[in-house]
């Protein structure tokens, strides 16, 4: 097919006609049509180049030739299901096991992060014989029926909270109950989660699992205090449940110094289940659940087969292997650390200059810029964040917002993002924030009360 | 990667070590390692060629070059998500809409049949504001938490039946309550389903949907009597629910004379939701939900975004388009009809010869051979079916069994399967059935009571 079959207007018309309108477009007023991509760049139908600061799925760079070639070669060879033996499946599992704590030594391959989290839920329930799940405020774990139920970010606008779901405070040291000035926020937040478990126990509920994103993303690019997971795991284990680390957004070296974001919590911490997704196949539908032998064996003891038609097929595994190779050969973790640190340094310089920037946080190439209307209340600068993203789009930079107030500008670019790209974005942000319209919004705290409150947050940009 | 990285023994050892044992192998005593495939053939590590009679996923033939090329081209161009505009998404939706009744004009793209059925459940519930689901006996609709709940084939061995799930009799005219000699089995079975709805209503339950595989597969390659769906739809609509046709196994021209298997029910029948999977991408993880504007709009009215990270990406859609092209250009539907009819003719000749063959049924290249121990009770010849499949494997033919008694030998080959392949398989079957060991089992009805009953059926081979 030619790179453009329809005019942009026609594409948009057909999209509105044929695709469920629950499926939203970026920049819905004037969406972008992308016909070509490479590295950290996107090109529209008129050949205009956009700097992509948000496609964490295109982990090693859009259309990486090594990944494309691995797929092409295997697609010509064979692509049967996992009921036949194939080297790619076992070799890929072996390679992944080398990145993980030893106890996470059994693998299930599936097609999406949602499928991975749903399987994690099944594994946890089968192993513990319990039903309930503890999640964090504003969490998002996927689009399936079972996962909407454990995603406060979604269920608050749908059917509401199920009796088997329990929500613990977000360990947010910028806006939460225990902040940077607290002695031991990790313990304090973990104790809050224990209180949630205790409350559940009073109602005779039994905890199967806690699901935690290693770095909560839609909750506003949060970095939980180190040591929090260990203490949460203790409380959950005491309740007979398991600890599920959702690495779908942030795994595979995005945080730079570690391969997995849960490793930021401390050298020896190991979850009971790890779910992987988005970056794992650089855009190819592939995901994985890693767990312990005990949990996998309990699942097998039911005698019921788990068969996933496409999961772990030789093409998907060839792609997964190629992604691991590229991360290593191109030193992308080192790049994530260097460029991420540089980006945060530049953004912190901006924080001094622009009072609208309340916080710059993150690790590696997972960075959030929290925009506020006032220092004291840290009122989310929702409209300003939206306007900033819109203005950056005019400069051919793709960014987006997250967090319950939709005021956190989030960076999660392909890991080939450069220092030069970082400098370019921050300079543009500086210029826009210096410009009257946004700085007016940002500085005129006295006027904020006249403005309507932020619209309820319905969409999830992950 | 070389086509063989490990010896077969080492592959098997790593598989047992690293992959959840719930994920089963075909021929678990001596599994097959496949390193290359093409058309309807599989090749093992020693270059031995197997005739593949069961890979319905490899719909247009293993590793079809047109499909592989479409993937390779698009992977090098771009593979962003559906928040950006792209021609492939809308063009593919347009092409699919041309195969469907007009009212099915809105599309959601996902990554697996399970994701499709889960989304269908969410759509049905949102549209009807009801919760409950009616399914058929022995049905299998996927591996997700929500789908195990609506799959009697699975839940009977797990947590059991949920209060919101209702099971109606399988419209099986060979073994069921109303058989070929019945005046109007379609109406009779539909009335039974209405009784199930009425029973649910007595308990104040409200029906959101009926889920029916257009040709129930794991239930034993069943062909429901024509007119059944229309009457079921009437009953379900009267109850305020919707009709979901699960075409995951049997869509995309497998039945030959129609593109969709539900069209076998009658010219003017249109489900409210159709779910697609397996063959749609010839092995690539791709699936789709087609529905009406009213249902899609009701889903959008919640204001909650539906975002599927990989679903509908440009590579997946390029692959889906290529599959549609190949079905058409290679006249694969015509081939399915011709070869399927020929295969069934040959098998019916065998039925006359071998009393173990109780029934030969199917349409196009979806065919079941029901093996029985005796004509009167039609006792499933479970061990004989297993032995037949095992012996065929020794002849380098891959077949498998299905049905609650695991006695239905099922054919669902790639659509490039030839008359010559059909003749070859049936000749081998004839030879094996003529051989003493199986014919002894098949004919010695007086001995069957001494043998242990068939093992409980835990696995699902789909």
Short mmCIF file of N, CA and C in Angstrom, two decimals, chain A residues 1 4-6 11 14-15 17-26 32-37 42 57 63 71 75-80 82-91 94 105-108 111-112 115 118 122 126 143-145 148 154 159 278 283-286 299-300 303-310 321 458-462, chain B residues 1 4-6 11 14-15 17-26 32-37 42 57 63 71 75-80 82-91 94 105-108 111-112 115 118 122 126 143-145 148 154 159 278 283-286 299-300 303-310 321 458-462:
data_model
loop_
_atom_site.label_atom_id
_atom_site.label_comp_id
_atom_site.label_asym_id
_atom_site.label_seq_id
_atom_site.Cartn_x
_atom_site.Cartn_y
_atom_site.Cartn_z
N UNK A 1 0.84 -1.21 0.00
CA UNK A 1 0.00 0.00 0.00
C UNK A 1 0.87 1.26 0.00
N UNK A 4 0.24 6.95 1.55
CA UNK A 4 -1.02 7.66 1.77
C UNK A 4 -2.06 7.23 0.75
N UNK A 5 -3.08 6.57 1.25
CA UNK A 5 -4.13 6.04 0.39
C UNK A 5 -5.28 7.03 0.30
N UNK A 6 -5.50 7.76 1.38
CA UNK A 6 -6.58 8.75 1.46
C UNK A 6 -5.97 10.10 1.86
N UNK A 11 -9.28 10.35 5.59
CA UNK A 11 -8.91 9.42 6.67
C UNK A 11 -9.72 9.73 7.93
N UNK A 14 -13.39 8.75 7.48
CA UNK A 14 -13.58 7.30 7.60
C UNK A 14 -13.39 6.86 9.05
N UNK A 15 -12.45 7.46 9.71
CA UNK A 15 -12.21 7.12 11.12
C UNK A 15 -13.47 7.38 11.95
N UNK A 17 -16.43 7.52 10.95
CA UNK A 17 -17.53 6.66 10.51
C UNK A 17 -17.36 5.22 11.01
N UNK A 18 -16.13 4.72 10.96
CA UNK A 18 -15.91 3.28 11.10
C UNK A 18 -15.31 2.81 12.43
N UNK A 19 -14.67 3.72 13.15
CA UNK A 19 -13.97 3.29 14.37
C UNK A 19 -14.73 3.80 15.59
N UNK A 20 -14.93 2.93 16.58
CA UNK A 20 -15.66 3.31 17.80
C UNK A 20 -15.14 4.63 18.35
N UNK A 21 -16.04 5.54 18.67
CA UNK A 21 -15.59 6.87 19.09
C UNK A 21 -15.02 6.85 20.51
N UNK A 22 -15.12 5.71 21.20
CA UNK A 22 -14.41 5.57 22.48
C UNK A 22 -12.90 5.53 22.26
N UNK A 23 -12.50 5.22 21.03
CA UNK A 23 -11.08 5.20 20.69
C UNK A 23 -10.68 6.62 20.30
N UNK A 24 -9.96 7.30 21.17
CA UNK A 24 -9.70 8.72 20.97
C UNK A 24 -8.43 8.99 20.20
N UNK A 25 -8.39 10.18 19.63
CA UNK A 25 -7.20 10.65 18.91
C UNK A 25 -6.44 11.64 19.78
N UNK A 26 -5.12 11.65 19.63
CA UNK A 26 -4.34 12.75 20.19
C UNK A 26 -4.75 14.03 19.47
N UNK A 32 -3.10 14.35 14.25
CA UNK A 32 -1.90 14.23 13.43
C UNK A 32 -1.96 12.90 12.68
N UNK A 33 -1.64 12.95 11.39
CA UNK A 33 -1.57 11.73 10.60
C UNK A 33 -0.10 11.39 10.38
N UNK A 34 0.30 10.23 10.82
CA UNK A 34 1.71 9.84 10.71
C UNK A 34 1.85 8.76 9.64
N UNK A 35 2.73 9.02 8.68
CA UNK A 35 2.90 8.06 7.59
C UNK A 35 4.25 7.35 7.64
N UNK A 36 5.18 7.90 8.44
CA UNK A 36 6.52 7.32 8.47
C UNK A 36 7.11 7.64 9.83
N UNK A 37 8.00 6.79 10.30
CA UNK A 37 8.64 7.06 11.60
C UNK A 37 9.99 6.37 11.64
N UNK A 42 8.63 11.24 14.15
CA UNK A 42 7.43 10.88 13.42
C UNK A 42 7.30 11.85 12.24
N UNK A 57 6.31 2.78 23.80
CA UNK A 57 6.17 1.49 23.12
C UNK A 57 7.29 1.30 22.09
N UNK A 63 10.53 1.72 14.28
CA UNK A 63 10.96 0.97 13.09
C UNK A 63 12.43 0.58 13.13
N UNK A 71 11.82 -9.84 12.63
CA UNK A 71 10.43 -10.20 12.35
C UNK A 71 10.30 -10.76 10.94
N UNK A 75 9.04 -14.48 10.10
CA UNK A 75 7.73 -14.61 9.44
C UNK A 75 7.83 -15.49 8.20
N UNK A 76 8.99 -15.49 7.57
CA UNK A 76 9.17 -16.34 6.39
C UNK A 76 9.48 -17.79 6.77
N UNK A 77 9.99 -17.99 7.99
CA UNK A 77 10.37 -19.34 8.41
C UNK A 77 9.19 -20.14 8.96
N UNK A 78 8.60 -19.63 10.02
CA UNK A 78 7.41 -20.29 10.57
C UNK A 78 6.87 -19.52 11.76
N UNK A 79 5.58 -19.72 12.04
CA UNK A 79 4.93 -19.00 13.13
C UNK A 79 3.81 -19.83 13.76
N UNK A 80 4.16 -21.04 14.18
CA UNK A 80 3.16 -21.91 14.81
C UNK A 80 2.91 -21.49 16.26
N UNK A 82 2.45 -22.38 20.54
CA UNK A 82 3.37 -22.98 21.52
C UNK A 82 3.04 -24.43 21.87
N UNK A 83 2.10 -25.04 21.16
CA UNK A 83 1.88 -26.47 21.38
C UNK A 83 2.92 -27.30 20.63
N UNK A 84 3.67 -26.63 19.74
CA UNK A 84 4.84 -27.26 19.12
C UNK A 84 6.07 -26.69 19.82
N UNK A 85 7.13 -27.46 19.86
CA UNK A 85 8.38 -26.97 20.43
C UNK A 85 9.03 -25.97 19.48
N UNK A 86 9.60 -24.92 20.04
CA UNK A 86 10.40 -24.00 19.22
C UNK A 86 11.48 -23.35 20.08
N UNK A 87 12.64 -23.17 19.48
CA UNK A 87 13.77 -22.58 20.22
C UNK A 87 13.51 -21.15 20.68
N UNK A 88 12.85 -20.35 19.83
CA UNK A 88 12.69 -18.93 20.18
C UNK A 88 12.00 -18.76 21.53
N UNK A 89 10.98 -19.57 21.76
CA UNK A 89 10.22 -19.45 23.00
C UNK A 89 11.13 -19.67 24.21
N UNK A 90 11.85 -20.77 24.20
CA UNK A 90 12.65 -21.10 25.39
C UNK A 90 13.88 -20.18 25.50
N UNK A 91 14.43 -19.81 24.35
CA UNK A 91 15.60 -18.94 24.39
C UNK A 91 15.22 -17.56 24.93
N UNK A 94 14.68 -17.74 28.58
CA UNK A 94 16.01 -17.81 29.22
C UNK A 94 16.64 -16.42 29.32
N UNK A 105 11.26 -17.39 37.66
CA UNK A 105 11.90 -18.28 36.70
C UNK A 105 10.92 -19.03 35.79
N UNK A 106 9.62 -18.71 35.89
CA UNK A 106 8.65 -19.35 35.00
C UNK A 106 7.90 -18.27 34.22
N UNK A 107 7.72 -18.53 32.93
CA UNK A 107 7.20 -17.50 32.03
C UNK A 107 5.95 -17.96 31.29
N UNK A 108 5.05 -16.99 31.12
CA UNK A 108 3.86 -17.18 30.29
C UNK A 108 3.87 -16.03 29.27
N UNK A 111 -0.34 -11.52 24.69
CA UNK A 111 -0.31 -10.56 23.59
C UNK A 111 -0.41 -9.09 23.97
N UNK A 112 -0.70 -8.80 25.22
CA UNK A 112 -0.84 -7.40 25.62
C UNK A 112 -0.63 -7.29 27.12
N UNK A 115 -3.65 -8.56 28.88
CA UNK A 115 -3.68 -10.02 29.03
C UNK A 115 -2.73 -10.47 30.14
N UNK A 118 -4.31 -9.68 33.54
CA UNK A 118 -5.42 -10.59 33.80
C UNK A 118 -4.89 -11.97 34.21
N UNK A 122 -5.33 -14.21 37.67
CA UNK A 122 -5.71 -15.62 37.74
C UNK A 122 -4.69 -16.42 38.53
N UNK A 126 -5.45 -18.33 42.04
CA UNK A 126 -5.33 -19.78 42.11
C UNK A 126 -4.33 -20.19 43.20
N UNK A 143 -7.48 -2.66 30.08
CA UNK A 143 -8.80 -2.36 29.53
C UNK A 143 -9.79 -3.52 29.62
N UNK A 144 -9.37 -4.65 30.20
CA UNK A 144 -10.27 -5.80 30.27
C UNK A 144 -11.24 -5.67 31.45
N UNK A 145 -12.35 -6.41 31.38
CA UNK A 145 -13.35 -6.36 32.43
C UNK A 145 -12.73 -6.48 33.82
N UNK A 148 -10.47 -3.26 34.58
CA UNK A 148 -11.22 -2.03 34.88
C UNK A 148 -11.59 -2.08 36.37
N UNK A 154 -10.26 4.19 36.16
CA UNK A 154 -11.35 3.87 35.26
C UNK A 154 -12.66 3.63 36.00
N UNK A 159 -18.76 1.48 36.64
CA UNK A 159 -19.68 0.83 37.60
C UNK A 159 -19.32 1.08 39.06
N UNK A 278 3.96 -3.13 26.80
CA UNK A 278 4.32 -2.04 25.88
C UNK A 278 5.69 -2.12 25.18
N UNK A 283 6.44 -2.39 19.78
CA UNK A 283 5.20 -2.11 19.05
C UNK A 283 4.48 -3.37 18.61
N UNK A 284 5.20 -4.47 18.55
CA UNK A 284 4.57 -5.75 18.20
C UNK A 284 3.75 -6.22 19.41
N UNK A 285 2.56 -6.79 19.16
CA UNK A 285 1.72 -7.24 20.27
C UNK A 285 2.33 -8.46 20.98
N UNK A 286 2.96 -8.20 22.09
CA UNK A 286 3.68 -9.22 22.84
C UNK A 286 3.69 -8.76 24.29
N UNK A 299 -1.03 -23.10 39.65
CA UNK A 299 -1.92 -22.84 38.52
C UNK A 299 -2.09 -24.12 37.69
N UNK A 300 -1.00 -24.87 37.54
CA UNK A 300 -1.06 -26.11 36.75
C UNK A 300 -1.82 -27.21 37.49
N UNK A 303 -5.20 -28.67 36.69
CA UNK A 303 -5.37 -29.58 35.56
C UNK A 303 -5.93 -28.89 34.34
N UNK A 304 -6.18 -27.61 34.44
CA UNK A 304 -6.76 -26.88 33.31
C UNK A 304 -5.65 -26.26 32.48
N UNK A 305 -5.69 -26.54 31.19
CA UNK A 305 -4.68 -25.99 30.29
C UNK A 305 -4.80 -24.47 30.18
N UNK A 306 -3.66 -23.79 30.05
CA UNK A 306 -3.67 -22.39 29.65
C UNK A 306 -3.11 -22.33 28.24
N UNK A 307 -3.98 -21.98 27.30
CA UNK A 307 -3.49 -21.85 25.93
C UNK A 307 -3.80 -20.46 25.41
N UNK A 308 -2.76 -19.82 24.91
CA UNK A 308 -2.91 -18.49 24.33
C UNK A 308 -2.51 -18.62 22.87
N UNK A 309 -3.48 -18.48 21.98
CA UNK A 309 -3.29 -18.77 20.55
C UNK A 309 -2.02 -18.14 19.96
N UNK A 310 -1.87 -16.84 20.16
CA UNK A 310 -0.73 -16.15 19.54
C UNK A 310 0.46 -16.02 20.49
N UNK A 321 13.47 -10.98 21.37
CA UNK A 321 14.93 -11.20 21.46
C UNK A 321 15.69 -10.05 20.81
N UNK A 458 -11.57 11.41 32.32
CA UNK A 458 -12.13 10.15 31.84
C UNK A 458 -11.11 9.32 31.06
N UNK A 459 -10.21 10.02 30.42
CA UNK A 459 -9.35 9.25 29.52
C UNK A 459 -8.05 8.90 30.20
N UNK A 460 -7.44 7.88 29.70
CA UNK A 460 -6.17 7.42 30.23
C UNK A 460 -5.19 7.40 29.08
N UNK A 461 -4.11 8.11 29.25
CA UNK A 461 -3.14 8.18 28.16
C UNK A 461 -1.94 7.34 28.48
N UNK A 462 -2.03 6.10 28.15
CA UNK A 462 -0.90 5.21 28.46
C UNK A 462 -0.47 4.45 27.22
N UNK B 1 18.83 -15.57 14.01
CA UNK B 1 19.02 -16.83 14.74
C UNK B 1 18.94 -18.02 13.77
N UNK B 4 17.87 -23.84 14.19
CA UNK B 4 17.92 -24.63 15.41
C UNK B 4 19.08 -24.19 16.30
N UNK B 5 18.73 -23.64 17.44
CA UNK B 5 19.71 -23.10 18.36
C UNK B 5 20.08 -24.16 19.40
N UNK B 6 19.10 -24.99 19.74
CA UNK B 6 19.29 -26.06 20.72
C UNK B 6 18.89 -27.39 20.09
N UNK B 11 15.79 -28.20 23.96
CA UNK B 11 14.61 -27.34 23.85
C UNK B 11 13.54 -27.80 24.82
N UNK B 14 14.55 -27.05 28.44
CA UNK B 14 14.36 -25.63 28.76
C UNK B 14 12.88 -25.29 28.86
N UNK B 15 12.10 -25.89 27.98
CA UNK B 15 10.65 -25.66 28.00
C UNK B 15 10.07 -26.07 29.36
N UNK B 17 11.58 -26.33 32.11
CA UNK B 17 12.15 -25.52 33.18
C UNK B 17 11.53 -24.12 33.21
N UNK B 18 11.32 -23.54 32.04
CA UNK B 18 11.05 -22.09 31.98
C UNK B 18 9.61 -21.69 31.64
N UNK B 19 8.85 -22.60 31.06
CA UNK B 19 7.50 -22.24 30.61
C UNK B 19 6.47 -22.90 31.52
N UNK B 20 5.48 -22.13 31.95
CA UNK B 20 4.44 -22.65 32.84
C UNK B 20 3.89 -23.97 32.31
N UNK B 21 3.80 -24.98 33.18
CA UNK B 21 3.40 -26.30 32.69
C UNK B 21 1.91 -26.36 32.37
N UNK B 22 1.15 -25.32 32.69
CA UNK B 22 -0.24 -25.23 32.21
C UNK B 22 -0.27 -25.08 30.70
N UNK B 23 0.83 -24.63 30.11
CA UNK B 23 0.92 -24.47 28.65
C UNK B 23 1.34 -25.83 28.09
N UNK B 24 0.41 -26.53 27.47
CA UNK B 24 0.67 -27.91 27.07
C UNK B 24 1.23 -28.02 25.66
N UNK B 25 1.86 -29.16 25.44
CA UNK B 25 2.40 -29.48 24.11
C UNK B 25 1.47 -30.48 23.42
N UNK B 26 1.39 -30.38 22.10
CA UNK B 26 0.78 -31.47 21.34
C UNK B 26 1.65 -32.71 21.51
N UNK B 32 6.51 -32.45 19.00
CA UNK B 32 7.11 -32.17 17.69
C UNK B 32 7.76 -30.79 17.73
N UNK B 33 8.97 -30.72 17.21
CA UNK B 33 9.66 -29.44 17.10
C UNK B 33 9.59 -28.98 15.65
N UNK B 34 9.01 -27.84 15.42
CA UNK B 34 8.83 -27.35 14.05
C UNK B 34 9.79 -26.17 13.81
N UNK B 35 10.58 -26.28 12.77
CA UNK B 35 11.56 -25.21 12.51
C UNK B 35 11.24 -24.42 11.24
N UNK B 36 10.32 -24.97 10.43
CA UNK B 36 10.03 -24.30 9.16
C UNK B 36 8.61 -24.70 8.78
N UNK B 37 7.93 -23.83 8.05
CA UNK B 37 6.57 -24.15 7.62
C UNK B 37 6.25 -23.39 6.35
N UNK B 42 4.35 -28.51 7.71
CA UNK B 42 5.26 -28.18 8.80
C UNK B 42 6.50 -29.06 8.65
N UNK B 57 -5.31 -21.11 12.32
CA UNK B 57 -4.71 -19.77 12.45
C UNK B 57 -3.90 -19.42 11.19
N UNK B 63 3.23 -18.94 6.66
CA UNK B 63 4.27 -18.06 6.11
C UNK B 63 3.94 -17.57 4.71
N UNK B 71 3.81 -7.24 6.08
CA UNK B 71 4.30 -6.94 7.43
C UNK B 71 5.66 -6.28 7.37
N UNK B 75 6.45 -2.60 8.77
CA UNK B 75 7.31 -2.50 9.96
C UNK B 75 8.45 -1.51 9.74
N UNK B 76 8.87 -1.38 8.48
CA UNK B 76 9.95 -0.43 8.19
C UNK B 76 9.43 1.00 8.07
N UNK B 77 8.12 1.14 7.78
CA UNK B 77 7.55 2.48 7.59
C UNK B 77 7.15 3.13 8.91
N UNK B 78 6.25 2.51 9.63
CA UNK B 78 5.86 3.04 10.94
C UNK B 78 4.83 2.13 11.59
N UNK B 79 4.77 2.21 12.92
CA UNK B 79 3.86 1.36 13.68
C UNK B 79 3.38 2.05 14.96
N UNK B 80 2.84 3.25 14.79
CA UNK B 80 2.33 3.99 15.94
C UNK B 80 0.98 3.43 16.40
N UNK B 82 -3.21 3.93 17.65
CA UNK B 82 -4.38 4.49 16.96
C UNK B 82 -4.77 5.88 17.47
N UNK B 83 -3.95 6.48 18.31
CA UNK B 83 -4.23 7.88 18.69
C UNK B 83 -3.73 8.83 17.62
N UNK B 84 -2.95 8.29 16.68
CA UNK B 84 -2.58 9.04 15.48
C UNK B 84 -3.44 8.51 14.33
N UNK B 85 -3.72 9.36 13.37
CA UNK B 85 -4.46 8.91 12.18
C UNK B 85 -3.57 8.03 11.32
N UNK B 86 -4.15 6.97 10.76
CA UNK B 86 -3.42 6.18 9.76
C UNK B 86 -4.39 5.53 8.79
N UNK B 87 -4.00 5.49 7.53
CA UNK B 87 -4.88 4.93 6.49
C UNK B 87 -5.18 3.46 6.70
N UNK B 88 -4.18 2.69 7.15
CA UNK B 88 -4.39 1.24 7.24
C UNK B 88 -5.58 0.89 8.14
N UNK B 89 -5.69 1.62 9.24
CA UNK B 89 -6.77 1.34 10.19
C UNK B 89 -8.13 1.53 9.52
N UNK B 90 -8.33 2.66 8.90
CA UNK B 90 -9.65 2.95 8.34
C UNK B 90 -9.91 2.12 7.08
N UNK B 91 -8.86 1.89 6.31
CA UNK B 91 -9.04 1.09 5.10
C UNK B 91 -9.40 -0.35 5.45
N UNK B 94 -12.92 -0.51 6.59
CA UNK B 94 -13.78 -0.38 5.41
C UNK B 94 -13.89 -1.73 4.68
N UNK B 105 -21.21 -1.86 11.45
CA UNK B 105 -20.44 -0.84 10.73
C UNK B 105 -19.44 -0.10 11.60
N UNK B 106 -19.29 -0.52 12.87
CA UNK B 106 -18.30 0.12 13.73
C UNK B 106 -17.32 -0.94 14.24
N UNK B 107 -16.03 -0.59 14.23
CA UNK B 107 -14.99 -1.57 14.50
C UNK B 107 -14.08 -1.14 15.66
N UNK B 108 -13.68 -2.15 16.42
CA UNK B 108 -12.67 -1.98 17.47
C UNK B 108 -11.60 -3.03 17.20
N UNK B 111 -6.04 -7.43 20.19
CA UNK B 111 -4.89 -8.29 19.89
C UNK B 111 -5.15 -9.79 19.93
N UNK B 112 -6.32 -10.20 20.39
CA UNK B 112 -6.58 -11.63 20.48
C UNK B 112 -8.08 -11.84 20.53
N UNK B 115 -9.38 -10.96 23.88
CA UNK B 115 -9.62 -9.52 24.06
C UNK B 115 -10.91 -9.10 23.35
N UNK B 118 -13.92 -10.27 25.41
CA UNK B 118 -14.05 -9.47 26.62
C UNK B 118 -14.64 -8.09 26.29
N UNK B 122 -18.11 -6.20 27.49
CA UNK B 122 -18.22 -4.82 28.00
C UNK B 122 -19.23 -4.02 27.18
N UNK B 126 -22.69 -2.47 28.69
CA UNK B 126 -22.88 -1.03 28.69
C UNK B 126 -24.14 -0.64 27.93
N UNK B 143 -9.47 -17.18 27.36
CA UNK B 143 -8.69 -17.53 28.55
C UNK B 143 -8.69 -16.45 29.63
N UNK B 144 -9.41 -15.35 29.41
CA UNK B 144 -9.40 -14.28 30.40
C UNK B 144 -10.38 -14.58 31.53
N UNK B 145 -10.16 -13.92 32.67
CA UNK B 145 -11.02 -14.12 33.84
C UNK B 145 -12.50 -14.07 33.46
N UNK B 148 -13.41 -17.18 31.11
CA UNK B 148 -13.49 -18.47 31.80
C UNK B 148 -14.90 -18.58 32.41
N UNK B 154 -14.48 -24.70 30.55
CA UNK B 154 -13.42 -24.39 31.51
C UNK B 154 -13.94 -24.31 32.93
N UNK B 159 -13.69 -22.63 39.19
CA UNK B 159 -14.51 -22.13 40.31
C UNK B 159 -15.98 -22.49 40.19
N UNK B 278 -8.28 -15.64 15.61
CA UNK B 278 -7.35 -16.62 15.02
C UNK B 278 -6.91 -16.38 13.56
N UNK B 283 -1.77 -15.61 11.95
CA UNK B 283 -0.80 -15.90 13.01
C UNK B 283 -0.33 -14.67 13.75
N UNK B 284 -0.47 -13.52 13.12
CA UNK B 284 -0.11 -12.27 13.79
C UNK B 284 -1.18 -11.96 14.84
N UNK B 285 -0.77 -11.47 16.02
CA UNK B 285 -1.76 -11.17 17.07
C UNK B 285 -2.65 -9.98 16.69
N UNK B 286 -3.82 -10.29 16.23
CA UNK B 286 -4.76 -9.28 15.73
C UNK B 286 -6.15 -9.85 15.93
N UNK B 299 -21.43 2.77 24.34
CA UNK B 299 -20.14 2.55 25.00
C UNK B 299 -19.40 3.89 25.14
N UNK B 300 -19.49 4.71 24.11
CA UNK B 300 -18.79 6.01 24.13
C UNK B 300 -19.45 6.98 25.10
N UNK B 303 -18.19 8.28 28.41
CA UNK B 303 -17.12 9.27 28.47
C UNK B 303 -15.77 8.65 28.75
N UNK B 304 -15.74 7.33 28.91
CA UNK B 304 -14.48 6.66 29.23
C UNK B 304 -13.81 6.19 27.93
N UNK B 305 -12.55 6.58 27.80
CA UNK B 305 -11.80 6.18 26.61
C UNK B 305 -11.58 4.67 26.57
N UNK B 306 -11.60 4.08 25.36
CA UNK B 306 -11.10 2.72 25.19
C UNK B 306 -9.80 2.82 24.40
N UNK B 307 -8.72 2.49 25.06
CA UNK B 307 -7.44 2.51 24.36
C UNK B 307 -6.78 1.16 24.45
N UNK B 308 -6.41 0.63 23.31
CA UNK B 308 -5.74 -0.65 23.23
C UNK B 308 -4.37 -0.37 22.60
N UNK B 309 -3.32 -0.50 23.41
CA UNK B 309 -1.97 -0.08 23.00
C UNK B 309 -1.58 -0.56 21.61
N UNK B 310 -1.70 -1.87 21.36
CA UNK B 310 -1.24 -2.41 20.09
C UNK B 310 -2.38 -2.55 19.07
N UNK B 321 -5.14 -6.71 6.02
CA UNK B 321 -5.50 -6.40 4.62
C UNK B 321 -4.91 -7.44 3.66
N UNK B 458 -10.00 -31.67 30.62
CA UNK B 458 -9.52 -30.43 31.20
C UNK B 458 -8.98 -29.47 30.16
N UNK B 459 -8.46 -30.01 29.08
CA UNK B 459 -7.77 -29.12 28.16
C UNK B 459 -8.70 -28.73 27.03
N UNK B 460 -8.37 -27.63 26.43
CA UNK B 460 -9.15 -27.12 25.31
C UNK B 460 -8.19 -26.94 24.15
N UNK B 461 -8.48 -27.59 23.07
CA UNK B 461 -7.57 -27.51 21.93
C UNK B 461 -8.18 -26.62 20.87
N UNK B 462 -7.91 -25.38 20.94
CA UNK B 462 -8.49 -24.45 19.96
C UNK B 462 -7.41 -23.57 19.34
#
